[in-house]
mmCIF file of C-alpha atoms and ligand atoms in Angstrom:
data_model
loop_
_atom_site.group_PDB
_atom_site.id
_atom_site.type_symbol
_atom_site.label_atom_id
_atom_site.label_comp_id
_atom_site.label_asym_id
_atom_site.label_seq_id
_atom_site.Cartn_x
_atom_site.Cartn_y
_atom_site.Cartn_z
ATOM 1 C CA UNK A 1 7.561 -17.976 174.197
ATOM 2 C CA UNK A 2 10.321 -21.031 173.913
ATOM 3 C CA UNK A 3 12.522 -21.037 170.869
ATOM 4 C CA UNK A 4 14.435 -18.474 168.680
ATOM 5 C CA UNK A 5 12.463 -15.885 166.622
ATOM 6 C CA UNK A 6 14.181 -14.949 163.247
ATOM 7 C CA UNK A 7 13.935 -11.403 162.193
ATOM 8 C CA UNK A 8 15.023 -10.551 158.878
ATOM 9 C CA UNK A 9 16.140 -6.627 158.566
ATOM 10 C CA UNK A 10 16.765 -6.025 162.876
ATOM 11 C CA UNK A 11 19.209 -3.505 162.148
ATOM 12 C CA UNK A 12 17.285 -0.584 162.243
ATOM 13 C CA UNK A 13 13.902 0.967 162.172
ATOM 14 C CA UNK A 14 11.183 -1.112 162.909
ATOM 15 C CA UNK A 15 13.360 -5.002 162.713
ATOM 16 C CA UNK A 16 15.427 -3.103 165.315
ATOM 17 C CA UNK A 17 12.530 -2.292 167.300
ATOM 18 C CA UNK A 18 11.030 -5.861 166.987
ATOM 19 C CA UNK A 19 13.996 -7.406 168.099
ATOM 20 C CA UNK A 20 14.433 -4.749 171.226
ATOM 21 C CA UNK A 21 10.719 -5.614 171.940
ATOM 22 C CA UNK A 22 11.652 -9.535 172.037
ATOM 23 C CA UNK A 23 14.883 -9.432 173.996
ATOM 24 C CA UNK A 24 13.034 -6.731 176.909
ATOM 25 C CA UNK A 25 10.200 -10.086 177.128
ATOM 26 C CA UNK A 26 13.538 -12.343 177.608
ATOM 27 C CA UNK A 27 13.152 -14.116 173.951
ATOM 28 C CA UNK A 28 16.230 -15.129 171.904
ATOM 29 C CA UNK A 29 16.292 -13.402 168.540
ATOM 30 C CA UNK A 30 18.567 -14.191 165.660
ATOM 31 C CA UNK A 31 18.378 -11.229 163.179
ATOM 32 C CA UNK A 32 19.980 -10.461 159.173
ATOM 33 C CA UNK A 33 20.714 -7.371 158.320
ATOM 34 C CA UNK A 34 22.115 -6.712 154.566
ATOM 35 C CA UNK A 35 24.752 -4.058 154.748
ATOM 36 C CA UNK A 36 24.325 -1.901 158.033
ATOM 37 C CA UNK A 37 27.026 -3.761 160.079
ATOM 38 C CA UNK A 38 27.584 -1.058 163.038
ATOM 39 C CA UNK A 39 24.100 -1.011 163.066
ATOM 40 C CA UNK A 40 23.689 -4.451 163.428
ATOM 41 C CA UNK A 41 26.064 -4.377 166.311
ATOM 42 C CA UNK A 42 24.272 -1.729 168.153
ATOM 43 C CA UNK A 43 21.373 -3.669 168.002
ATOM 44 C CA UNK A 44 22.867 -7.114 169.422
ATOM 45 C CA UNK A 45 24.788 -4.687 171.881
ATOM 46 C CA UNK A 46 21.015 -3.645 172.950
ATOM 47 C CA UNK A 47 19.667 -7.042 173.380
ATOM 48 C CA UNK A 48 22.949 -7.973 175.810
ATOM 49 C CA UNK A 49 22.525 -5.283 177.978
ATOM 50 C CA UNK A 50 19.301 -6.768 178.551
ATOM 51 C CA UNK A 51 20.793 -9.841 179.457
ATOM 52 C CA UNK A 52 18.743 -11.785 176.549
ATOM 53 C CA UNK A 53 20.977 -13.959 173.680
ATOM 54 C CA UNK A 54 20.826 -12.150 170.081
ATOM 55 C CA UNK A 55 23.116 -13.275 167.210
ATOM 56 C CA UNK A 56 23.258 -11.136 164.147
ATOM 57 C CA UNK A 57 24.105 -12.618 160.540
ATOM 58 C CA UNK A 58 24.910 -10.383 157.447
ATOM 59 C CA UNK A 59 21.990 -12.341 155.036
ATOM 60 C CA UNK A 60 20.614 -11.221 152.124
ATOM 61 C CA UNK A 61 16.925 -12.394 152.318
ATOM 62 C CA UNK A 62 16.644 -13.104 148.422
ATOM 63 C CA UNK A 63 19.950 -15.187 148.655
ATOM 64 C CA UNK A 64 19.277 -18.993 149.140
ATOM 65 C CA UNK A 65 22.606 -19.507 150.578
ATOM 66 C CA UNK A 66 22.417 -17.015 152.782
ATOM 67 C CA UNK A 67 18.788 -17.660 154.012
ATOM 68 C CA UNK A 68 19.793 -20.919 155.067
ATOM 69 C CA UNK A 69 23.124 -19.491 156.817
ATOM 70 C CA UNK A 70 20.931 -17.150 158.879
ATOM 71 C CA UNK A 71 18.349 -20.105 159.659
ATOM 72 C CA UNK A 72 21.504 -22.586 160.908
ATOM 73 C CA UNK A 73 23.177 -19.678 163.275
ATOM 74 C CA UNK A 74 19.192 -19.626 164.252
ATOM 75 C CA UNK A 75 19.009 -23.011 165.400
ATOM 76 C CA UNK A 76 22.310 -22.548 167.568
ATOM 77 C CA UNK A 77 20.958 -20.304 170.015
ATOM 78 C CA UNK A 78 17.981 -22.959 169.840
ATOM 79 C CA UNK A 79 14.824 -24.143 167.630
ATOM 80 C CA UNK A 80 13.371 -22.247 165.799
ATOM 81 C CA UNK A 81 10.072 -20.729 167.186
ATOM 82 C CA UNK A 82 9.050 -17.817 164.886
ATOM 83 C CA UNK A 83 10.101 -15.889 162.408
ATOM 84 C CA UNK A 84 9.474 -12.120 161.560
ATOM 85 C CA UNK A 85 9.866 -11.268 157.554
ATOM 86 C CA UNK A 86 10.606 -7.573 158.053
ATOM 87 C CA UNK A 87 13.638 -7.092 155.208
ATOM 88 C CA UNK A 88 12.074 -4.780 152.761
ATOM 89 C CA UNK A 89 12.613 -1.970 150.291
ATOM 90 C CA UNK A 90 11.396 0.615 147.924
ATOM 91 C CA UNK A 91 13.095 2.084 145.099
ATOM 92 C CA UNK A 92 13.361 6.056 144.326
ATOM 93 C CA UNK A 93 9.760 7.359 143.630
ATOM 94 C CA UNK A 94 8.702 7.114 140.506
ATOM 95 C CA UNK A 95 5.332 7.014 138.350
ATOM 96 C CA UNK A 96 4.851 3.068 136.820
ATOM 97 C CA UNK A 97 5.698 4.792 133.509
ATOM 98 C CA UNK A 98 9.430 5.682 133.968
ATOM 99 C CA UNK A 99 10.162 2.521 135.942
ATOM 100 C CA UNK A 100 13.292 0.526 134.208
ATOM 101 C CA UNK A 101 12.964 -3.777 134.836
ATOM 102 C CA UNK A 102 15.495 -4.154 137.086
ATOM 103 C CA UNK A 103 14.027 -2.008 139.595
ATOM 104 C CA UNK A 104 11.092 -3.616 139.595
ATOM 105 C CA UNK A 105 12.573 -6.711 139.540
ATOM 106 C CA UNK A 106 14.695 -6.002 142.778
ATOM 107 C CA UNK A 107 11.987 -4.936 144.503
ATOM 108 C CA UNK A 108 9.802 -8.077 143.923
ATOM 109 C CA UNK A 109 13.152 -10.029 144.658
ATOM 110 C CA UNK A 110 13.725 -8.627 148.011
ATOM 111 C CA UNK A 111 10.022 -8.274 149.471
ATOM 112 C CA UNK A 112 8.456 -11.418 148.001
ATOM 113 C CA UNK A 113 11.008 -13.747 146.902
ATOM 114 C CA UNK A 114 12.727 -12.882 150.323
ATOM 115 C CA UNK A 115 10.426 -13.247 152.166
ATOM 116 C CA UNK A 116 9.019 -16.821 151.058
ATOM 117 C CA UNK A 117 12.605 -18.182 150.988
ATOM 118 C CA UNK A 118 12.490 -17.489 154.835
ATOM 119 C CA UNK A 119 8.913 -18.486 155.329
ATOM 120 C CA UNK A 120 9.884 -21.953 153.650
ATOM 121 C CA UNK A 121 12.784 -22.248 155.935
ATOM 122 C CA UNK A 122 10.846 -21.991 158.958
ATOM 123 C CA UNK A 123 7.885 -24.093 157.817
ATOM 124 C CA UNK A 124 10.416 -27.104 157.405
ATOM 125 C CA UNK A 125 11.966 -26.132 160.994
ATOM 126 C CA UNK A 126 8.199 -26.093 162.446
ATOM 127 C CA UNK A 127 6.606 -29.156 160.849
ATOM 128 C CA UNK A 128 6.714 -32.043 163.225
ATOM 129 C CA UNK A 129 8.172 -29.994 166.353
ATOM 130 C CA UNK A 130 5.297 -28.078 167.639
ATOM 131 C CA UNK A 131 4.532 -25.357 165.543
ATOM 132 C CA UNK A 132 5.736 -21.758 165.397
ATOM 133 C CA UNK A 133 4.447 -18.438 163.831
ATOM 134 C CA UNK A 134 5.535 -16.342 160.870
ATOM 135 C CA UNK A 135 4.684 -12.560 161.067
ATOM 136 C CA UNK A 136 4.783 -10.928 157.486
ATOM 137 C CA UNK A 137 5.583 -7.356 157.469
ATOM 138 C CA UNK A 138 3.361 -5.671 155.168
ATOM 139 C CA UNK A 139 1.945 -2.324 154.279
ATOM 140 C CA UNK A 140 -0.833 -0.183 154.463
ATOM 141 C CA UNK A 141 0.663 0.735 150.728
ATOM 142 C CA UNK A 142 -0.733 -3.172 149.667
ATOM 143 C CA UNK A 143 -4.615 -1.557 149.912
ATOM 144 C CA UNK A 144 -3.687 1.912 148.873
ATOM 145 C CA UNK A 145 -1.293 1.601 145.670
ATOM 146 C CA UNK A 146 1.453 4.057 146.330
ATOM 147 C CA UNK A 147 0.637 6.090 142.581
ATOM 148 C CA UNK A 148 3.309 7.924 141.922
ATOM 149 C CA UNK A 149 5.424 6.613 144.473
ATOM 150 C CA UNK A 150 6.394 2.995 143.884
ATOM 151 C CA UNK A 151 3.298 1.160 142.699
ATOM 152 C CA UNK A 152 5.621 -1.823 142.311
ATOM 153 C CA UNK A 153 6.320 -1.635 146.083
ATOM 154 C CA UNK A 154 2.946 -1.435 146.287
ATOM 155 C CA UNK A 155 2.073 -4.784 144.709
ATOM 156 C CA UNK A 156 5.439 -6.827 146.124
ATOM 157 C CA UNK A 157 3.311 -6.335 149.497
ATOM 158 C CA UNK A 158 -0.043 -6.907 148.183
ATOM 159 C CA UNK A 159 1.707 -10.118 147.148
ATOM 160 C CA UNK A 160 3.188 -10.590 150.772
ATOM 161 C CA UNK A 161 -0.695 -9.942 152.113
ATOM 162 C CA UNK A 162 -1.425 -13.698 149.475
ATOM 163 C CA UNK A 163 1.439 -15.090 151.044
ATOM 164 C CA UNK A 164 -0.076 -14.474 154.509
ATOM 165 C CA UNK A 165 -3.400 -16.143 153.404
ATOM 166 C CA UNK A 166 -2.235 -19.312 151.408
ATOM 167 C CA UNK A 167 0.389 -20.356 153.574
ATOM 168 C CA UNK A 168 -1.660 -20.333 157.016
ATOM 169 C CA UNK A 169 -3.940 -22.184 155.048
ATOM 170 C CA UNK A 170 -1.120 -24.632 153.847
ATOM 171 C CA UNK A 171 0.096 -24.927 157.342
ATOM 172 C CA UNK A 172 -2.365 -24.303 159.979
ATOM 173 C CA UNK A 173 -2.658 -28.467 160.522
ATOM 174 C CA UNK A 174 1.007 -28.209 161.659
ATOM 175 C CA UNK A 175 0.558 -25.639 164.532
ATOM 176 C CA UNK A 176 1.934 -23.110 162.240
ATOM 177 C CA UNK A 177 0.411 -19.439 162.222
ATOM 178 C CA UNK A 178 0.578 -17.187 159.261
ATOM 179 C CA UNK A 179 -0.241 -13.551 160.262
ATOM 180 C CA UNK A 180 1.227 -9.815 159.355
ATOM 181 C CA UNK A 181 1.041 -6.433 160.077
ATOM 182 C CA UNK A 182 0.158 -3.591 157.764
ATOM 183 C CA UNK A 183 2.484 -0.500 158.894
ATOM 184 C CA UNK A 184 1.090 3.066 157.666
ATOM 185 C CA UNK A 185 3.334 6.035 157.914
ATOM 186 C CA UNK A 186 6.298 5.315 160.435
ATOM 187 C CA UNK A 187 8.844 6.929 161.274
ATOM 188 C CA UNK A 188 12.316 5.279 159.948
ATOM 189 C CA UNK A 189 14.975 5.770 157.025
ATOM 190 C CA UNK A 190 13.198 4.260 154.841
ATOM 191 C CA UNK A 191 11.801 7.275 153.607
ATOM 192 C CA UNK A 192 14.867 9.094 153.270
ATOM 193 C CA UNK A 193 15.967 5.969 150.818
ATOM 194 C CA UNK A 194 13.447 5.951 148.518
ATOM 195 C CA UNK A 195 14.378 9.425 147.978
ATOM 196 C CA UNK A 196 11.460 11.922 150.375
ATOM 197 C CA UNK A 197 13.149 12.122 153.977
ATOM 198 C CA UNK A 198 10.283 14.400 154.836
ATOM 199 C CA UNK A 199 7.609 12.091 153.613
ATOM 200 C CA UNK A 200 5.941 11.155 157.163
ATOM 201 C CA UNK A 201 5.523 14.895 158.137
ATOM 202 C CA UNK A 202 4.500 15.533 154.490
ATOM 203 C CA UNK A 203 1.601 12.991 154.893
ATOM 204 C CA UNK A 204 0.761 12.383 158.470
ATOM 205 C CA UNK A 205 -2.111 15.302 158.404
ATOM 206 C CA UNK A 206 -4.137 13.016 156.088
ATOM 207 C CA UNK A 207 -3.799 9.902 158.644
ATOM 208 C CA UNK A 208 -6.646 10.259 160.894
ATOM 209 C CA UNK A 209 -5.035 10.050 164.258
ATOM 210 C CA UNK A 210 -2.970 12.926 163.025
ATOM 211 C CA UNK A 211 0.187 12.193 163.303
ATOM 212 C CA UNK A 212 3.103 9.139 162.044
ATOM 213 C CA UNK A 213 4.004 6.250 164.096
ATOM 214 C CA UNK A 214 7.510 4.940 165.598
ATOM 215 C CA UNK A 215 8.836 1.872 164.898
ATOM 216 C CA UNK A 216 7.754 0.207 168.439
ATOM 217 C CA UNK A 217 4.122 0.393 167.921
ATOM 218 C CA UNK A 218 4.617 -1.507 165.219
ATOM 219 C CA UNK A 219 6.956 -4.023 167.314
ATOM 220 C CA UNK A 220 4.463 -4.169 170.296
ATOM 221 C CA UNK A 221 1.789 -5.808 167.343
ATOM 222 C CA UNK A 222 4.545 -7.907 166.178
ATOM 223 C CA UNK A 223 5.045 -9.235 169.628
ATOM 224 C CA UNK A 224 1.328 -9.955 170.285
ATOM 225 C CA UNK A 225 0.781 -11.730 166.836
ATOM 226 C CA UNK A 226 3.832 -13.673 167.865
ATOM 227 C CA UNK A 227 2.732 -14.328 171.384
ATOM 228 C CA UNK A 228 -0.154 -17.123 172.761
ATOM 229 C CA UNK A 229 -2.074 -14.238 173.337
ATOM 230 C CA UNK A 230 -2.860 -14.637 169.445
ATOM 231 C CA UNK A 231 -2.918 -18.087 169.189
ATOM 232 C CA UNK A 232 -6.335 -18.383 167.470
ATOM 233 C CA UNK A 233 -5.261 -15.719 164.692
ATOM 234 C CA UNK A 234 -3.872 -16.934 161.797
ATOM 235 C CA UNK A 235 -4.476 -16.140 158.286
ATOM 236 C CA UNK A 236 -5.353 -12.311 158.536
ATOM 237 C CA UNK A 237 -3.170 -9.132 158.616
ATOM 238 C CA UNK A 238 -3.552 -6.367 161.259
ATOM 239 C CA UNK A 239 -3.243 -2.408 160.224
ATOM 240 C CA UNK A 240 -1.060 -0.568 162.241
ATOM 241 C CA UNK A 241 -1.793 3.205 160.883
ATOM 242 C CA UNK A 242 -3.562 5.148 162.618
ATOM 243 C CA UNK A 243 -6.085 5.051 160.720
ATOM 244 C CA UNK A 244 -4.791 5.562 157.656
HETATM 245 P P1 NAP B 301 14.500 0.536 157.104
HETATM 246 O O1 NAP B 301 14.634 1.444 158.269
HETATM 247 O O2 NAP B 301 14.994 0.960 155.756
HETATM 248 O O3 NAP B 301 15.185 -0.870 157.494
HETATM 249 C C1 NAP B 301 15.207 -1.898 156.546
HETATM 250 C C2 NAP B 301 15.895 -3.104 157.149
HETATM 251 O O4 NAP B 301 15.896 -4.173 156.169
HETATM 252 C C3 NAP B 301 17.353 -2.869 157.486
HETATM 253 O O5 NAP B 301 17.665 -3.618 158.647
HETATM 254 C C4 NAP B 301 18.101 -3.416 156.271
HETATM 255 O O6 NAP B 301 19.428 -3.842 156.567
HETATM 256 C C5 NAP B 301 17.230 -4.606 155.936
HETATM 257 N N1 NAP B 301 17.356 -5.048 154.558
HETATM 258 C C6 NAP B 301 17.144 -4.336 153.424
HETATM 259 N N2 NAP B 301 17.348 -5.104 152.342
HETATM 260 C C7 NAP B 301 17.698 -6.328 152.807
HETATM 261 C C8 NAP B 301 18.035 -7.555 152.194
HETATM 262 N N3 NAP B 301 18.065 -7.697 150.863
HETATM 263 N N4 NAP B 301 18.342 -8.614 152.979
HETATM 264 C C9 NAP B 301 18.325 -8.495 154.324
HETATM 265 N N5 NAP B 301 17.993 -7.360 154.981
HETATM 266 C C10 NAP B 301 17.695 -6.296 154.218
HETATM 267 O O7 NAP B 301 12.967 0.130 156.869
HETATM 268 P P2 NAP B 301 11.726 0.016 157.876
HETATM 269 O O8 NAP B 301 10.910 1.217 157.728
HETATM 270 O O9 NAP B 301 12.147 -0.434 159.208
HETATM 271 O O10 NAP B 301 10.944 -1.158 157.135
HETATM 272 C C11 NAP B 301 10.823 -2.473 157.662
HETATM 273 C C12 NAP B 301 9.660 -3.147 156.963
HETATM 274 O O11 NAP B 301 8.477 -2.380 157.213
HETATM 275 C C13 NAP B 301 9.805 -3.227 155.451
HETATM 276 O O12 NAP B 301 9.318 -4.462 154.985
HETATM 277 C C14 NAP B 301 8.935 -2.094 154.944
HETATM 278 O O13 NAP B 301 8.445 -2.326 153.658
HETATM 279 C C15 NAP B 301 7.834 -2.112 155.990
HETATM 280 N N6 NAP B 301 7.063 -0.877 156.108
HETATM 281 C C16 NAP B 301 7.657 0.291 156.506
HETATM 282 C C17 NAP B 301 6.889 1.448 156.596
HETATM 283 C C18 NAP B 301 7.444 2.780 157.031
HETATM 284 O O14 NAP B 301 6.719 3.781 156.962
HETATM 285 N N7 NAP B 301 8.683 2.859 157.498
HETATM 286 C C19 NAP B 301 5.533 1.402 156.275
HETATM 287 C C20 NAP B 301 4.979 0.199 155.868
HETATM 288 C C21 NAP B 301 5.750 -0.933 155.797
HETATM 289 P P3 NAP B 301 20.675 -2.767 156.529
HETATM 290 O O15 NAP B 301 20.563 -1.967 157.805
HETATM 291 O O16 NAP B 301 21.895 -3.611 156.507
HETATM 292 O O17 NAP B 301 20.473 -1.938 155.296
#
């Protein structure tokens, strides 16, 4: 794959492992991360060693200014190619009932607002210079609701899974594919923020393979979508769960 593949969130768990994925196949990444600056650097460190260019930007995804920012250092290492929306977040569980607004409101600001600022900014770098792809990282939670643990998370990606659909629609004339992957149970800290650091061994009896999954398996279906092995696929979202 030519070009420079965004990835929003690379700084750890399964951005980190997209981006590893991408610089071990030799392809440039430019990746945001929002706080996690050593983090950040470990990763970029990671993609050097394997002799592959990676820049990272401190971005918030649901910050215009900074969107763009990220999008420009993009286009430095060269055009831009693809983009993976990975940046994401739940809040503390909680049951719908005790939820206050601006929880909510974050939530739906970071995983949908986010993620179409950065869709839109690679849709205007793709029209009219061959295309590219946009990989929207989902969840399994989208189908099954999350009740009692962040229903609002739970829709944000449901809403993400829409955004899939209508834009490959919008933009499938322009060599642009729209595709994302639905991650069950895996194995990062993003458990531990939303308050149950335990949660994948609490669960991972009920997903049918038996067991959570790490961040690369999720990567290595990031990496196909991305790739020409996919490129009649657009429009859809893959599971990556085990099952579950
Ligand atoms: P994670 O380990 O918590 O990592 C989240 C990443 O997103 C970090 O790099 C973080 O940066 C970045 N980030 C958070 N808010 C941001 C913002 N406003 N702007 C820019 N970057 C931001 O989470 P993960 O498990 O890898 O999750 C990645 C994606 O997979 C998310 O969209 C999540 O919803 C989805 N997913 C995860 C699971 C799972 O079981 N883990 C399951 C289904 C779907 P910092 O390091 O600076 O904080």
């Amino acid at each position: 794959m030519d070009g420079t593949v965004v990835v929003t969130g690379g700084s750890r768990g399964i951005g980190a492992a997209v981006v590893q994925a991408l610089a071990a196949r030799g392809i440039r990444t430019c990746f945001s991360y929002s706080t996690h600056r050593e983090a950040a650097d470990v990763v970029a460190a990671g993609a050097a060693d394997l002799g592959t260019d990676c820049v990272a930007v401190q971005a918030d995804v649901c910050v215009e200014a900074d969107v763009r920012r990220l999008f420009t250092a993009a286009e430095q290492l060269g055009p831009v190619t693809g983009l993976v929306n990975n940046a994401g977040i739940a809040a503390r569980q909680s049951r719908v009932v005790d939820m206050e607004a601006d929880r909510i409101r974050r939530v739906l600001d970071v995983n949908v607002v986010g993620s179409f600022l950065c869709a839109r900014e690679a849709v205007r770098r793709m029209t009219g210079r061959g295309g590219g792809t946009i990989v929207n990282v989902s969840s399994r939670a989208a189908v099954l609701g999350s009740a009692g643990e962040y229903v609002d998370y739970a829709a944000s990606k449901a809403a993400v899974d829409a955004l899939t659909v209508g834009l490959a629609r919008e933009v499938a004339a322009d060599g642009i594919r729209v595709v994302g992957v639905r991650p069950g149970l895996i194995r990062t800290d993003f458990h531990a923020r939303s308050g149950e650091p335990e949660r994948v061994e609490r669960l991972q009896r009920s997903v049918p393979m038996g067991r959570g999954g790490e961040p690369s398996e999720v990567a290595e279906a990031v990496v196909w979508l991305l790739s020409d092995g996919a490129s009649y696929v657009t429009g859809t979202t893959l599971d990556v769960s085990g099952g579950r």
